[in-house]
Amino acid sequence: MRLILGSGSPRRRELLAQIGVVADDIRPPDIDETPRKQELPRPYCARMAREKAMAVVADAGDIVLSADTTVALGRRIMGKPATAAEAAEFLLAMSGRRHKVITAVAVRRGERLWERDVVTSVRMKRLSDQELNAYLATGDWQGKAGGYGIQGPAGALIPWIEGSFTAVVGLPLYETASLLQAAGYPVFGGWTA
């Protein structure tokens, strides 16, 4: 039995390593991540994780783990900004407000699929122009849903969360371990007392 990580995210690999899980192979799926018309953030995120898991080529006995993280401001999906200007737009929209970070996880073995999603509330401090520009200059916004990563410099902009920190980073560890165990992967098999 091999574990295939259907994600190119280095953060997801690091999070899995925290619980002693190392993927046997990494196969980022190439799918269209465009939200459907009127699609809400939580169903969108769950659909993305599911479609990623299904798009990864794997043998019948292999376990495929995929995930998607979506930042939502109300009904608006804040994707990965293409430019610093778009990142600034996202960050200013969230400045001084609460938003939701949804991370959906899908685990597939053969035709079986196990899924969970985790919703975490996050508050971003009111950003000054200096803070916004300094953060944008780090480049840390690139490739991150909503234009920030809580595990990097933007952590200094987040005074409060309610929910799962690891889900905001990109992979809720408790739920992921539970799904992997359900699929027959020995998550805690390598641990010693």
PDB file of C-alpha atoms in Angstrom:
ATOM      1  CA  MET A   1       0.000   0.000   0.000  1.00  0.00           C
ATOM      2  CA  ARG A   2       1.423   3.361  -1.045  1.00  0.00           C
ATOM      3  CA  LEU A   3       0.359   6.829   0.078  1.00  0.00           C
ATOM      4  CA  ILE A   4       0.193   9.343  -2.729  1.00  0.00           C
ATOM      5  CA  LEU A   5      -0.085  13.013  -1.855  1.00  0.00           C
ATOM      6  CA  GLY A   6      -2.218  14.729  -4.489  1.00  0.00           C
ATOM      7  CA  SER A   7      -0.789  18.153  -3.711  1.00  0.00           C
ATOM      8  CA  GLY A   8       2.331  20.102  -4.555  1.00  0.00           C
ATOM      9  CA  SER A   9       2.092  22.134  -1.340  1.00  0.00           C
ATOM     10  CA  PRO A  10       5.268  22.004   0.748  1.00  0.00           C
ATOM     11  CA  ARG A  11       3.153  23.065   3.753  1.00  0.00           C
ATOM     12  CA  ARG A  12       1.017  19.927   3.461  1.00  0.00           C
ATOM     13  CA  ARG A  13       4.140  17.732   3.341  1.00  0.00           C
ATOM     14  CA  GLU A  14       5.492  19.485   6.451  1.00  0.00           C
ATOM     15  CA  LEU A  15       2.190  19.061   8.300  1.00  0.00           C
ATOM     16  CA  LEU A  16       2.028  15.340   7.454  1.00  0.00           C
ATOM     17  CA  ALA A  17       5.606  14.953   8.718  1.00  0.00           C
ATOM     18  CA  GLN A  18       4.464  16.354  12.089  1.00  0.00           C
ATOM     19  CA  ILE A  19       2.377  13.193  12.563  1.00  0.00           C
ATOM     20  CA  GLY A  20       5.049  10.889  11.146  1.00  0.00           C
ATOM     21  CA  VAL A  21       3.424  10.454   7.725  1.00  0.00           C
ATOM     22  CA  VAL A  22       5.624  10.639   4.635  1.00  0.00           C
ATOM     23  CA  ALA A  23       4.019  10.198   1.223  1.00  0.00           C
ATOM     24  CA  ASP A  24       5.525   7.541  -1.041  1.00  0.00           C
ATOM     25  CA  ASP A  25       4.874   9.766  -4.048  1.00  0.00           C
ATOM     26  CA  ILE A  26       3.713  13.301  -4.761  1.00  0.00           C
ATOM     27  CA  ARG A  27       1.389  13.810  -7.716  1.00  0.00           C
ATOM     28  CA  PRO A  28      -0.194  17.272  -7.872  1.00  0.00           C
ATOM     29  CA  PRO A  29      -3.365  16.995  -9.964  1.00  0.00           C
ATOM     30  CA  ASP A  30      -4.006  19.339 -12.853  1.00  0.00           C
ATOM     31  CA  ILE A  31      -7.670  20.334 -12.584  1.00  0.00           C
ATOM     32  CA  ASP A  32      -9.736  23.423 -13.325  1.00  0.00           C
ATOM     33  CA  GLU A  33     -10.170  25.237 -10.007  1.00  0.00           C
ATOM     34  CA  THR A  34     -12.640  27.810 -11.293  1.00  0.00           C
ATOM     35  CA  PRO A  35     -15.652  28.187  -8.974  1.00  0.00           C
ATOM     36  CA  ARG A  36     -19.009  27.464 -10.571  1.00  0.00           C
ATOM     37  CA  LYS A  37     -21.495  30.281 -10.958  1.00  0.00           C
ATOM     38  CA  GLN A  38     -23.108  31.037  -7.555  1.00  0.00           C
ATOM     39  CA  GLU A  39     -21.034  28.282  -5.881  1.00  0.00           C
ATOM     40  CA  LEU A  40     -20.582  28.909  -2.165  1.00  0.00           C
ATOM     41  CA  PRO A  41     -17.136  28.609  -0.533  1.00  0.00           C
ATOM     42  CA  ARG A  42     -17.671  25.442   1.556  1.00  0.00           C
ATOM     43  CA  PRO A  43     -19.211  23.280  -1.211  1.00  0.00           C
ATOM     44  CA  TYR A  44     -16.606  24.661  -3.635  1.00  0.00           C
ATOM     45  CA  CYS A  45     -13.750  23.664  -1.316  1.00  0.00           C
ATOM     46  CA  ALA A  46     -15.169  20.156  -0.768  1.00  0.00           C
ATOM     47  CA  ARG A  47     -15.622  19.715  -4.523  1.00  0.00           C
ATOM     48  CA  MET A  48     -12.021  20.787  -5.188  1.00  0.00           C
ATOM     49  CA  ALA A  49     -10.598  18.280  -2.671  1.00  0.00           C
ATOM     50  CA  ARG A  50     -12.792  15.505  -4.116  1.00  0.00           C
ATOM     51  CA  GLU A  51     -11.903  16.323  -7.741  1.00  0.00           C
ATOM     52  CA  LYS A  52      -8.201  16.486  -6.900  1.00  0.00           C
ATOM     53  CA  ALA A  53      -8.337  13.059  -5.223  1.00  0.00           C
ATOM     54  CA  MET A  54     -10.189  11.565  -8.195  1.00  0.00           C
ATOM     55  CA  ALA A  55      -7.791  13.130 -10.757  1.00  0.00           C
ATOM     56  CA  VAL A  56      -4.657  11.494  -9.311  1.00  0.00           C
ATOM     57  CA  VAL A  57      -3.634   8.331 -11.174  1.00  0.00           C
ATOM     58  CA  ALA A  58      -3.121   5.530  -8.657  1.00  0.00           C
ATOM     59  CA  ASP A  59      -3.247   1.752  -8.380  1.00  0.00           C
ATOM     60  CA  ALA A  60      -6.328   0.188  -6.751  1.00  0.00           C
ATOM     61  CA  GLY A  61      -4.564  -0.445  -3.426  1.00  0.00           C
ATOM     62  CA  ASP A  62      -2.932   2.986  -3.223  1.00  0.00           C
ATOM     63  CA  ILE A  63      -4.253   5.675  -0.908  1.00  0.00           C
ATOM     64  CA  VAL A  64      -4.536   9.158  -2.389  1.00  0.00           C
ATOM     65  CA  LEU A  65      -4.696  12.183  -0.092  1.00  0.00           C
ATOM     66  CA  SER A  66      -5.795  15.536  -1.501  1.00  0.00           C
ATOM     67  CA  ALA A  67      -6.937  18.774   0.080  1.00  0.00           C
ATOM     68  CA  ASP A  68      -8.086  22.262  -0.756  1.00  0.00           C
ATOM     69  CA  THR A  69      -7.963  25.426   1.320  1.00  0.00           C
ATOM     70  CA  THR A  70     -10.345  28.265   0.557  1.00  0.00           C
ATOM     71  CA  VAL A  71     -10.566  31.670   2.204  1.00  0.00           C
ATOM     72  CA  ALA A  72     -14.099  33.054   2.328  1.00  0.00           C
ATOM     73  CA  LEU A  73     -15.274  36.550   3.137  1.00  0.00           C
ATOM     74  CA  GLY A  74     -18.995  36.025   3.444  1.00  0.00           C
ATOM     75  CA  ARG A  75     -20.059  34.293   0.228  1.00  0.00           C
ATOM     76  CA  ARG A  76     -16.970  35.496  -1.657  1.00  0.00           C
ATOM     77  CA  ILE A  77     -14.217  33.006  -2.449  1.00  0.00           C
ATOM     78  CA  MET A  78     -10.804  34.626  -2.039  1.00  0.00           C
ATOM     79  CA  GLY A  79      -8.571  32.518  -4.263  1.00  0.00           C
ATOM     80  CA  LYS A  80      -4.850  32.692  -4.838  1.00  0.00           C
ATOM     81  CA  PRO A  81      -4.079  36.236  -6.000  1.00  0.00           C
ATOM     82  CA  ALA A  82      -2.387  36.527  -9.384  1.00  0.00           C
ATOM     83  CA  THR A  83      -0.738  39.871  -8.613  1.00  0.00           C
ATOM     84  CA  ALA A  84       0.360  41.978  -5.640  1.00  0.00           C
ATOM     85  CA  ALA A  85      -2.511  44.360  -6.453  1.00  0.00           C
ATOM     86  CA  GLU A  86      -5.040  41.528  -6.164  1.00  0.00           C
ATOM     87  CA  ALA A  87      -3.396  40.364  -2.911  1.00  0.00           C
ATOM     88  CA  ALA A  88      -3.715  43.934  -1.589  1.00  0.00           C
ATOM     89  CA  GLU A  89      -7.408  43.964  -2.563  1.00  0.00           C
ATOM     90  CA  PHE A  90      -8.020  40.703  -0.664  1.00  0.00           C
ATOM     91  CA  LEU A  91      -6.065  41.803   2.413  1.00  0.00           C
ATOM     92  CA  LEU A  92      -7.788  45.197   2.557  1.00  0.00           C
ATOM     93  CA  ALA A  93     -11.191  43.489   2.283  1.00  0.00           C
ATOM     94  CA  MET A  94     -10.297  41.290   5.295  1.00  0.00           C
ATOM     95  CA  SER A  95      -8.565  44.071   7.265  1.00  0.00           C
ATOM     96  CA  GLY A  96     -10.162  44.475  10.690  1.00  0.00           C
ATOM     97  CA  ARG A  97     -12.723  41.754   9.950  1.00  0.00           C
ATOM     98  CA  ARG A  98     -13.360  38.081  10.518  1.00  0.00           C
ATOM     99  CA  HIS A  99     -13.298  35.639   7.656  1.00  0.00           C
ATOM    100  CA  LYS A 100     -13.510  31.866   7.290  1.00  0.00           C
ATOM    101  CA  VAL A 101     -10.795  29.497   6.191  1.00  0.00           C
ATOM    102  CA  ILE A 102     -12.184  26.208   4.910  1.00  0.00           C
ATOM    103  CA  THR A 103      -9.947  23.218   4.345  1.00  0.00           C
ATOM    104  CA  ALA A 104     -11.469  20.109   2.812  1.00  0.00           C
ATOM    105  CA  VAL A 105      -9.629  16.779   2.802  1.00  0.00           C
ATOM    106  CA  ALA A 106     -10.402  13.821   0.549  1.00  0.00           C
ATOM    107  CA  VAL A 107      -8.828  10.381   0.870  1.00  0.00           C
ATOM    108  CA  ARG A 108      -9.374   7.797  -1.873  1.00  0.00           C
ATOM    109  CA  ARG A 109      -8.549   4.115  -1.973  1.00  0.00           C
ATOM    110  CA  GLY A 110      -9.742   2.436  -5.136  1.00  0.00           C
ATOM    111  CA  GLU A 111     -13.292   3.661  -5.698  1.00  0.00           C
ATOM    112  CA  ARG A 112     -13.924   4.523  -2.013  1.00  0.00           C
ATOM    113  CA  LEU A 113     -13.725   8.120  -0.906  1.00  0.00           C
ATOM    114  CA  TRP A 114     -13.591   9.547   2.618  1.00  0.00           C
ATOM    115  CA  GLU A 115     -14.103  13.290   3.086  1.00  0.00           C
ATOM    116  CA  ARG A 116     -14.111  15.938   5.815  1.00  0.00           C
ATOM    117  CA  ASP A 117     -13.998  19.685   5.874  1.00  0.00           C
ATOM    118  CA  VAL A 118     -13.004  22.051   8.643  1.00  0.00           C
ATOM    119  CA  VAL A 119     -14.128  25.666   8.968  1.00  0.00           C
ATOM    120  CA  THR A 120     -12.001  28.021  11.063  1.00  0.00           C
ATOM    121  CA  SER A 121     -12.874  31.628  11.891  1.00  0.00           C
ATOM    122  CA  VAL A 122      -9.961  34.031  11.575  1.00  0.00           C
ATOM    123  CA  ARG A 123      -9.704  37.722  12.432  1.00  0.00           C
ATOM    124  CA  MET A 124      -7.178  39.933  10.703  1.00  0.00           C
ATOM    125  CA  LYS A 125      -6.097  43.099  12.455  1.00  0.00           C
ATOM    126  CA  ARG A 126      -6.868  46.453  10.847  1.00  0.00           C
ATOM    127  CA  LEU A 127      -3.931  46.899   8.492  1.00  0.00           C
ATOM    128  CA  SER A 128      -2.083  50.183   8.179  1.00  0.00           C
ATOM    129  CA  ASP A 129      -0.703  51.120   4.758  1.00  0.00           C
ATOM    130  CA  GLN A 130       2.787  50.477   6.122  1.00  0.00           C
ATOM    131  CA  GLU A 131       1.871  46.964   7.333  1.00  0.00           C
ATOM    132  CA  LEU A 132       0.120  46.117   4.059  1.00  0.00           C
ATOM    133  CA  ASN A 133       3.018  47.298   1.909  1.00  0.00           C
ATOM    134  CA  ALA A 134       5.627  45.615   4.112  1.00  0.00           C
ATOM    135  CA  TYR A 135       3.738  42.323   3.940  1.00  0.00           C
ATOM    136  CA  LEU A 136       3.265  42.528   0.168  1.00  0.00           C
ATOM    137  CA  ALA A 137       7.005  43.208  -0.206  1.00  0.00           C
ATOM    138  CA  THR A 138       7.797  39.861   1.459  1.00  0.00           C
ATOM    139  CA  GLY A 139       6.184  38.020  -1.477  1.00  0.00           C
ATOM    140  CA  ASP A 140       4.675  35.599   1.053  1.00  0.00           C
ATOM    141  CA  TRP A 141       1.208  36.218  -0.442  1.00  0.00           C
ATOM    142  CA  GLN A 142       2.115  34.338  -3.633  1.00  0.00           C
ATOM    143  CA  GLY A 143       0.370  30.999  -4.116  1.00  0.00           C
ATOM    144  CA  LYS A 144      -1.715  31.353  -0.956  1.00  0.00           C
ATOM    145  CA  ALA A 145      -5.507  31.396  -0.719  1.00  0.00           C
ATOM    146  CA  GLY A 146      -6.666  34.835   0.373  1.00  0.00           C
ATOM    147  CA  GLY A 147      -3.165  36.211  -0.182  1.00  0.00           C
ATOM    148  CA  TYR A 148      -1.671  35.177   3.154  1.00  0.00           C
ATOM    149  CA  GLY A 149      -0.200  32.262   5.057  1.00  0.00           C
ATOM    150  CA  ILE A 150      -0.738  32.268   8.814  1.00  0.00           C
ATOM    151  CA  GLN A 151       2.458  30.246   9.345  1.00  0.00           C
ATOM    152  CA  GLY A 152       4.630  32.997   7.824  1.00  0.00           C
ATOM    153  CA  PRO A 153       5.007  36.749   8.308  1.00  0.00           C
ATOM    154  CA  ALA A 154       1.209  37.216   8.130  1.00  0.00           C
ATOM    155  CA  GLY A 155       0.940  35.429  11.488  1.00  0.00           C
ATOM    156  CA  ALA A 156       1.750  38.837  13.017  1.00  0.00           C
ATOM    157  CA  LEU A 157      -1.456  40.175  11.425  1.00  0.00           C
ATOM    158  CA  ILE A 158      -3.774  37.542  12.933  1.00  0.00           C
ATOM    159  CA  PRO A 159      -4.712  38.228  16.576  1.00  0.00           C
ATOM    160  CA  TRP A 160      -7.411  35.565  16.850  1.00  0.00           C
ATOM    161  CA  ILE A 161      -8.599  32.271  15.393  1.00  0.00           C
ATOM    162  CA  GLU A 162     -11.341  29.884  16.426  1.00  0.00           C
ATOM    163  CA  GLY A 163     -10.877  26.389  15.089  1.00  0.00           C
ATOM    164  CA  SER A 164      -7.933  24.469  13.670  1.00  0.00           C
ATOM    165  CA  PHE A 165      -4.586  26.218  13.173  1.00  0.00           C
ATOM    166  CA  THR A 166      -3.294  23.361  11.001  1.00  0.00           C
ATOM    167  CA  ALA A 167      -6.397  23.653   8.795  1.00  0.00           C
ATOM    168  CA  VAL A 168      -5.593  27.325   8.198  1.00  0.00           C
ATOM    169  CA  VAL A 169      -2.049  26.316   7.243  1.00  0.00           C
ATOM    170  CA  GLY A 170      -3.503  23.801   4.770  1.00  0.00           C
ATOM    171  CA  LEU A 171      -4.235  20.414   6.351  1.00  0.00           C
ATOM    172  CA  PRO A 172      -6.262  19.728   9.517  1.00  0.00           C
ATOM    173  CA  LEU A 173      -4.146  17.047  11.178  1.00  0.00           C
ATOM    174  CA  TYR A 174      -6.772  15.457  13.420  1.00  0.00           C
ATOM    175  CA  GLU A 175      -9.269  15.003  10.581  1.00  0.00           C
ATOM    176  CA  THR A 176      -6.556  13.920   8.122  1.00  0.00           C
ATOM    177  CA  ALA A 177      -5.251  11.241  10.502  1.00  0.00           C
ATOM    178  CA  SER A 178      -8.819   9.979  11.034  1.00  0.00           C
ATOM    179  CA  LEU A 179      -9.466   9.753   7.276  1.00  0.00           C
ATOM    180  CA  LEU A 180      -6.166   7.980   6.602  1.00  0.00           C
ATOM    181  CA  GLN A 181      -6.934   5.447   9.352  1.00  0.00           C
ATOM    182  CA  ALA A 182     -10.422   4.880   7.907  1.00  0.00           C
ATOM    183  CA  ALA A 183      -8.778   4.075   4.562  1.00  0.00           C
ATOM    184  CA  GLY A 184      -6.461   1.560   6.260  1.00  0.00           C
ATOM    185  CA  TYR A 185      -3.296   3.650   6.472  1.00  0.00           C
ATOM    186  CA  PRO A 186      -1.350   2.986   9.722  1.00  0.00           C
ATOM    187  CA  VAL A 187      -0.937   6.609  10.870  1.00  0.00           C
ATOM    188  CA  PHE A 188       0.236   5.742  14.344  1.00  0.00           C
ATOM    189  CA  GLY A 189       1.977   2.505  13.379  1.00  0.00           C
ATOM    190  CA  GLY A 190       5.438   4.046  13.426  1.00  0.00           C
ATOM    191  CA  TRP A 191       5.114   5.680  16.834  1.00  0.00           C
ATOM    192  CA  THR A 192       6.873   4.218  19.828  1.00  0.00           C
ATOM    193  CA  ALA A 193       6.046   4.734  23.486  1.00  0.00           C
TER     194      ALA A 193
END
